[in-house]
C-alpha positions as MATLAB code, in Angstrom:
seq = 'MAPTEERVGIVVCAAYAEGRRIGDITLDEIPYALQREDSFVWLGLYEPDEALLAEVQARFGLHDLAVEDAHKAHQRPKMEIYGDSLFVVLRTARWDESAETAVYGETHVFVGRNYLVSVRHGASQTYRPARLGCERQPQLLAHGPSFALYTLMDFVVDNYFPVLSDYEDRLDDLETDIFAGGADRDSTQEIYELKRELVTFRRAVLPLIDVCTDLISLRVTHVPDAVRPYFRDVLDHLKRINDTLDTMREMLATVLQVSLALASVRQNEVTKALAGWAAILAVPTVIFGLYGMNFERMPELHWPFGYPLVVGATFAACGWLYRRLRRSGWL';
ca = [
     126.009  179.190   43.650;
     123.933  177.116   41.276;
     120.489  175.947   42.399;
     120.026  172.443   43.767;
     119.705  169.893   40.981;
     116.251  168.413   40.620;
     116.838  164.765   41.396;
     114.601  162.173   42.973;
     115.601  161.652   46.586;
     117.284  165.028   47.160;
     115.231  167.374   49.325;
     117.847  170.046   49.971;
     121.530  170.550   49.346;
     122.802  173.842   50.720;
     126.064  175.383   51.851;
     126.451  177.442   55.036;
     129.275  179.734   56.123;
     129.589  181.363   59.543;
     126.029  180.310   60.383;
     124.444  181.829   57.281;
     123.128  180.088   54.230;
     125.209  180.769   51.163;
     122.845  179.049   48.754;
     121.834  175.787   47.135;
     124.491  173.662   45.489;
     124.649  170.531   43.352;
     126.310  167.267   44.278;
     129.198  168.113   41.954;
     129.833  171.343   43.867;
     130.029  169.642   47.256;
     133.843  169.063   47.169;
     134.440  172.766   46.494;
     132.099  173.788   49.317;
     133.848  171.433   51.746;
     137.213  173.078   51.071;
     136.248  176.196   52.988;
     137.242  176.001   56.644;
     134.331  178.080   57.927;
     131.541  176.370   55.942;
     129.558  173.146   55.971;
     127.081  171.385   53.699;
     123.575  170.321   54.714;
     122.226  167.571   52.472;
     118.738  166.205   53.034;
     117.612  162.984   51.352;
     114.287  161.174   51.324;
     114.285  157.434   50.580;
     117.248  157.635   48.169;
     118.065  154.726   45.902;
     121.293  152.779   46.154;
     122.968  154.696   43.316;
     122.317  158.084   44.944;
     123.566  156.852   48.319;
     126.726  155.515   46.691;
     127.339  158.908   45.093;
     126.761  160.698   48.382;
     129.102  158.261   50.117;
     131.823  159.087   47.616;
     131.306  162.855   48.052;
     131.557  162.796   51.862;
     133.648  159.687   52.483;
     130.975  157.953   54.556;
     131.640  154.576   56.158;
     130.340  151.494   54.343;
     128.524  150.043   57.381;
     126.723  153.306   58.116;
     125.659  153.686   54.478;
     124.385  150.107   54.480;
     122.267  150.834   57.576;
     120.929  154.023   56.006;
     119.935  152.180   52.839;
     118.234  149.190   54.485;
     116.654  151.192   57.342;
     114.786  149.215   60.083;
     117.460  150.185   62.583;
     117.260  150.684   66.312;
     117.869  154.286   67.499;
     121.576  154.524   68.178;
     124.774  156.533   67.767;
     127.996  155.189   66.319;
     131.363  156.815   65.781;
     133.256  156.186   62.551;
     136.577  157.992   62.692;
     135.901  161.721   62.550;
     132.169  161.365   61.868;
     129.020  160.460   63.781;
     126.188  158.249   62.614;
     122.894  158.753   64.445;
     119.659  156.819   63.916;
     116.359  158.407   64.967;
     112.848  156.958   64.991;
     110.255  159.487   63.896;
     106.602  159.256   64.910;
     103.386  160.966   63.874;
      99.740  160.311   64.692;
      97.533  158.703   62.045;
      94.006  159.996   62.634;
      92.361  157.375   60.403;
      93.988  154.427   62.183;
      94.035  156.163   65.596;
      97.587  155.043   66.205;
     101.156  156.202   65.683;
     103.077  155.467   62.495;
     106.853  155.408   62.498;
     109.693  156.270   60.201;
     113.454  156.512   60.425;
     116.032  159.215   59.956;
     119.711  158.457   59.582;
     122.082  161.359   60.165;
     125.747  161.539   59.162;
     127.635  164.328   60.921;
     131.177  165.350   60.098;
     133.344  168.370   60.712;
     131.834  170.242   57.752;
     128.750  168.324   56.674;
     125.416  166.952   57.800;
     123.585  164.374   55.703;
     120.092  163.284   56.742;
     118.327  160.302   55.177;
     114.599  159.969   55.859;
     112.562  156.793   55.462;
     108.881  156.098   55.960;
     106.370  158.238   57.854;
     108.205  161.417   58.717;
     107.481  165.093   58.577;
     109.695  167.304   56.484;
     112.606  168.899   58.315;
     112.122  172.215   56.574;
     110.761  173.909   59.764;
     113.828  172.734   61.698;
     116.178  173.926   58.993;
     114.487  177.320   58.796;
     114.671  177.591   62.576;
     118.415  177.017   62.361;
     118.828  179.661   59.700;
     117.065  182.196   61.929;
     119.793  181.655   64.553;
     123.061  182.198   62.648;
     125.014  182.809   65.867;
     124.148  179.247   66.972;
     124.364  177.657   63.538;
     127.887  179.028   63.372;
     128.830  176.169   65.712;
     128.501  173.923   62.667;
     126.802  170.602   61.878;
     126.529  169.583   65.543;
     123.990  172.342   66.177;
     122.096  171.259   63.059;
     122.044  167.734   64.519;
     120.590  169.119   67.751;
     117.898  170.922   65.759;
     116.893  167.716   63.962;
     116.806  165.703   67.173;
     114.836  168.407   68.965;
     112.348  168.501   66.067;
     111.907  164.717   66.168;
     111.444  164.660   69.945;
     109.020  167.599   69.896;
     106.859  165.614   67.483;
     106.676  162.826   70.072;
     104.563  165.008   72.369;
     101.430  165.152   70.139;
     101.601  161.364   69.799;
     101.951  161.007   73.567;
      98.990  163.344   74.100;
      96.804  161.301   71.741;
      97.724  158.117   73.594;
      96.800  159.801   76.891;
      93.414  160.796   75.446;
      92.885  157.248   74.251;
      93.689  155.913   77.723;
      91.270  158.379   79.327;
      88.494  157.334   76.936;
      89.206  153.693   77.674;
      88.978  154.254   81.433;
      85.715  156.154   81.022;
      84.177  153.401   78.886;
      85.182  150.673   81.335;
      83.768  152.407   84.403;
      80.644  153.591   82.571;
      79.671  150.487   80.642;
      81.545  147.758   82.406;
      84.325  145.525   81.145;
      83.927  143.238   78.179;
      86.029  141.305   75.704;
      86.505  144.323   73.423;
      87.775  146.562   76.216;
      90.246  143.927   77.367;
      91.526  143.563   73.807;
      91.852  147.342   73.455;
      93.860  147.505   76.680;
      96.264  144.910   75.327;
      96.584  146.681   71.962;
      97.229  150.045   73.619;
      99.853  148.526   75.881;
     101.582  146.959   72.882;
     101.563  150.300   71.023;
     103.082  152.048   74.030;
     105.867  149.461   74.083;
     106.578  150.219   70.413;
     106.600  153.943   71.139;
     108.940  153.439   74.078;
     111.365  151.576   71.825;
     111.682  154.766   69.789;
     112.187  156.974   72.842;
     114.294  155.018   75.325;
     117.446  154.437   73.191;
     117.634  158.167   72.405;
     118.255  158.828   76.100;
     121.550  156.971   75.801;
     122.327  158.787   72.529;
     121.832  162.202   74.148;
     123.823  161.139   77.193;
     126.727  160.190   74.933;
     126.490  163.450   72.979;
     126.619  165.406   76.237;
     129.610  163.453   77.534;
     133.129  164.627   76.842;
     134.097  161.347   75.217;
     132.297  162.428   72.030;
     134.741  165.051   70.795;
     132.691  165.770   67.673;
     130.349  168.056   69.655;
     131.663  171.469   70.761;
     131.257  172.357   74.422;
     128.964  175.245   73.511;
     126.455  172.834   71.914;
     126.337  170.203   74.668;
     123.752  172.074   76.816;
     121.302  171.958   73.912;
     121.461  168.171   73.824;
     120.811  168.260   77.584;
     117.516  169.988   76.807;
     116.586  167.197   74.386;
     117.549  164.664   77.050;
     115.209  166.355   79.523;
     112.316  166.099   77.050;
     113.052  162.432   76.425;
     113.085  161.660   80.140;
     109.730  163.396   80.567;
     108.249  161.350   77.740;
     109.724  158.122   79.072;
     108.412  158.823   82.594;
     104.954  159.492   81.178;
     105.076  156.256   79.200;
     106.057  154.322   82.334;
     103.143  155.902   84.201;
     100.733  155.051   81.400;
     101.927  151.457   81.320;
     101.343  151.163   85.073;
      97.896  152.703   84.669;
      97.090  150.236   81.892;
      98.066  147.347   84.137;
      95.763  148.777   86.823;
      92.975  149.330   84.309;
      93.309  145.727   83.165;
      93.030  144.503   86.766;
      90.010  146.733   87.341;
      88.469  145.483   84.112;
      88.863  141.870   85.183;
      87.568  142.695   88.670;
      84.492  144.406   87.229;
      83.870  141.421   84.985;
      84.136  139.116   88.003;
      81.787  141.307   90.050;
      79.256  141.414   87.234;
      79.472  137.652   86.851;
      78.905  137.226   90.589;
      75.874  139.499   90.450;
      74.373  137.438   87.631;
      75.131  134.227   89.514;
      73.486  135.561   92.673;
      70.416  136.666   90.729;
      70.083  133.278   89.041;
      70.539  131.502   92.371;
      67.883  133.728   93.988;
      65.314  133.075   91.279;
      66.161  129.370   91.417;
      65.416  129.378   95.158;
      62.077  131.115   94.564;
      61.107  128.700   91.788;
      62.082  125.742   93.961;
      59.078  126.348   96.257;
      56.304  125.890   93.631;
      58.352  123.151   91.981;
      58.380  121.072   95.182;
      54.750  121.735   96.086;
      53.285  121.227   92.621;
      55.535  118.258   92.054;
      54.196  116.686   95.249;
      50.571  117.182   94.254;
      51.314  115.962   90.770;
      52.153  112.418   91.964;
      48.407  111.443   91.884;
      48.294  109.710   95.292;
      44.881  108.877   96.687;
      45.603  110.421  100.026;
      46.829  114.024   99.690;
      46.412  116.888  102.228;
      43.133  118.757  101.709;
      42.582  116.912   98.423;
      38.779  116.766   98.741;
      38.295  120.048  100.600;
      36.734  122.800   98.385;
      39.224  125.360   99.612;
      42.232  123.080   99.364;
      43.334  124.192   95.873;
      43.224  127.975   96.461;
      44.834  127.458   99.869;
      47.812  125.576   98.413;
      48.219  128.045   95.558;
      47.975  131.021   97.928;
      50.462  129.486  100.351;
      52.837  128.857   97.435;
      52.676  132.459   96.244;
      53.041  133.718   99.812;
      56.185  131.633  100.317;
      57.589  132.878   96.981;
      56.823  136.491   97.927;
      58.487  136.098  101.310;
      61.616  134.640   99.679;
      61.657  137.429   97.101;
      61.568  140.102   99.823;
      64.366  138.446  101.807;
      66.568  138.028   98.754;
      65.838  141.571   97.645;
      66.925  142.966  101.006;
      70.108  140.917  100.989;
      71.035  142.226   97.543;
      70.711  138.993   95.639;
      67.946  140.330   93.412;
];
């Protein structure tokens, strides 16, 4: 067959028969490839324009509402059935080292009896590794586009794990900083930001659990029975990720409580120290304030040892208070 036409937005357009790749084809050759009973077409698009999507819609007979969602993007992960085809929305995620956070993209997948069309938007890794993995398993790819859909979903979900691991490392660092240096305004803000990012990540993961559950169920007749166990494996991975996210959210809530408790304890320690020093300073304040009133009759006013005696007694009283407060933990 002719090589894939070089056109902006088309990543791959290939025909497969009995689980083996026949070769690259052009959009004009798609109708001829779809006529074969034992073959299907895998078309991969990246941020296609409206004209290209309209042409692809005409080639495969895609539903208007699904094409509109694929063009506008910003969709929630979901699965919809349009006649004899499936429309699946996936949220992709990868870790941005510079921003130290996850960035998200979308993939819209159209699956029919003899075609799979994927439309990528935003931050997303190429699906070439997934496609090559499929081609190395012709006995499984022979099940058709549904196995290719499993491969894409498994690739997307597998890329969630590095993001989850980076979030776990970030949580560990945050806990270490709080217990080592104490809580402050910045740490409290970071806890809130991390919790918000985990909520965003969970929004990408949680809906896919329902999607996989539907693909496993018998009500979705588009998936052969031989392929359903593979979607069960993806479902297991999603549940593990979701459970970890729930645990991390609970830990963040605990960390926030600990952070506030540490801040309160530190504030109490400062208050106790200030109160202790205030008590010590109150002694010379009272004594020197009394002698500073310039009365004619003051205790030991005309005695030569009166001044050093008063000063010594003042320092002795302050020292005694300091020792008592030090033992009680106020200083």
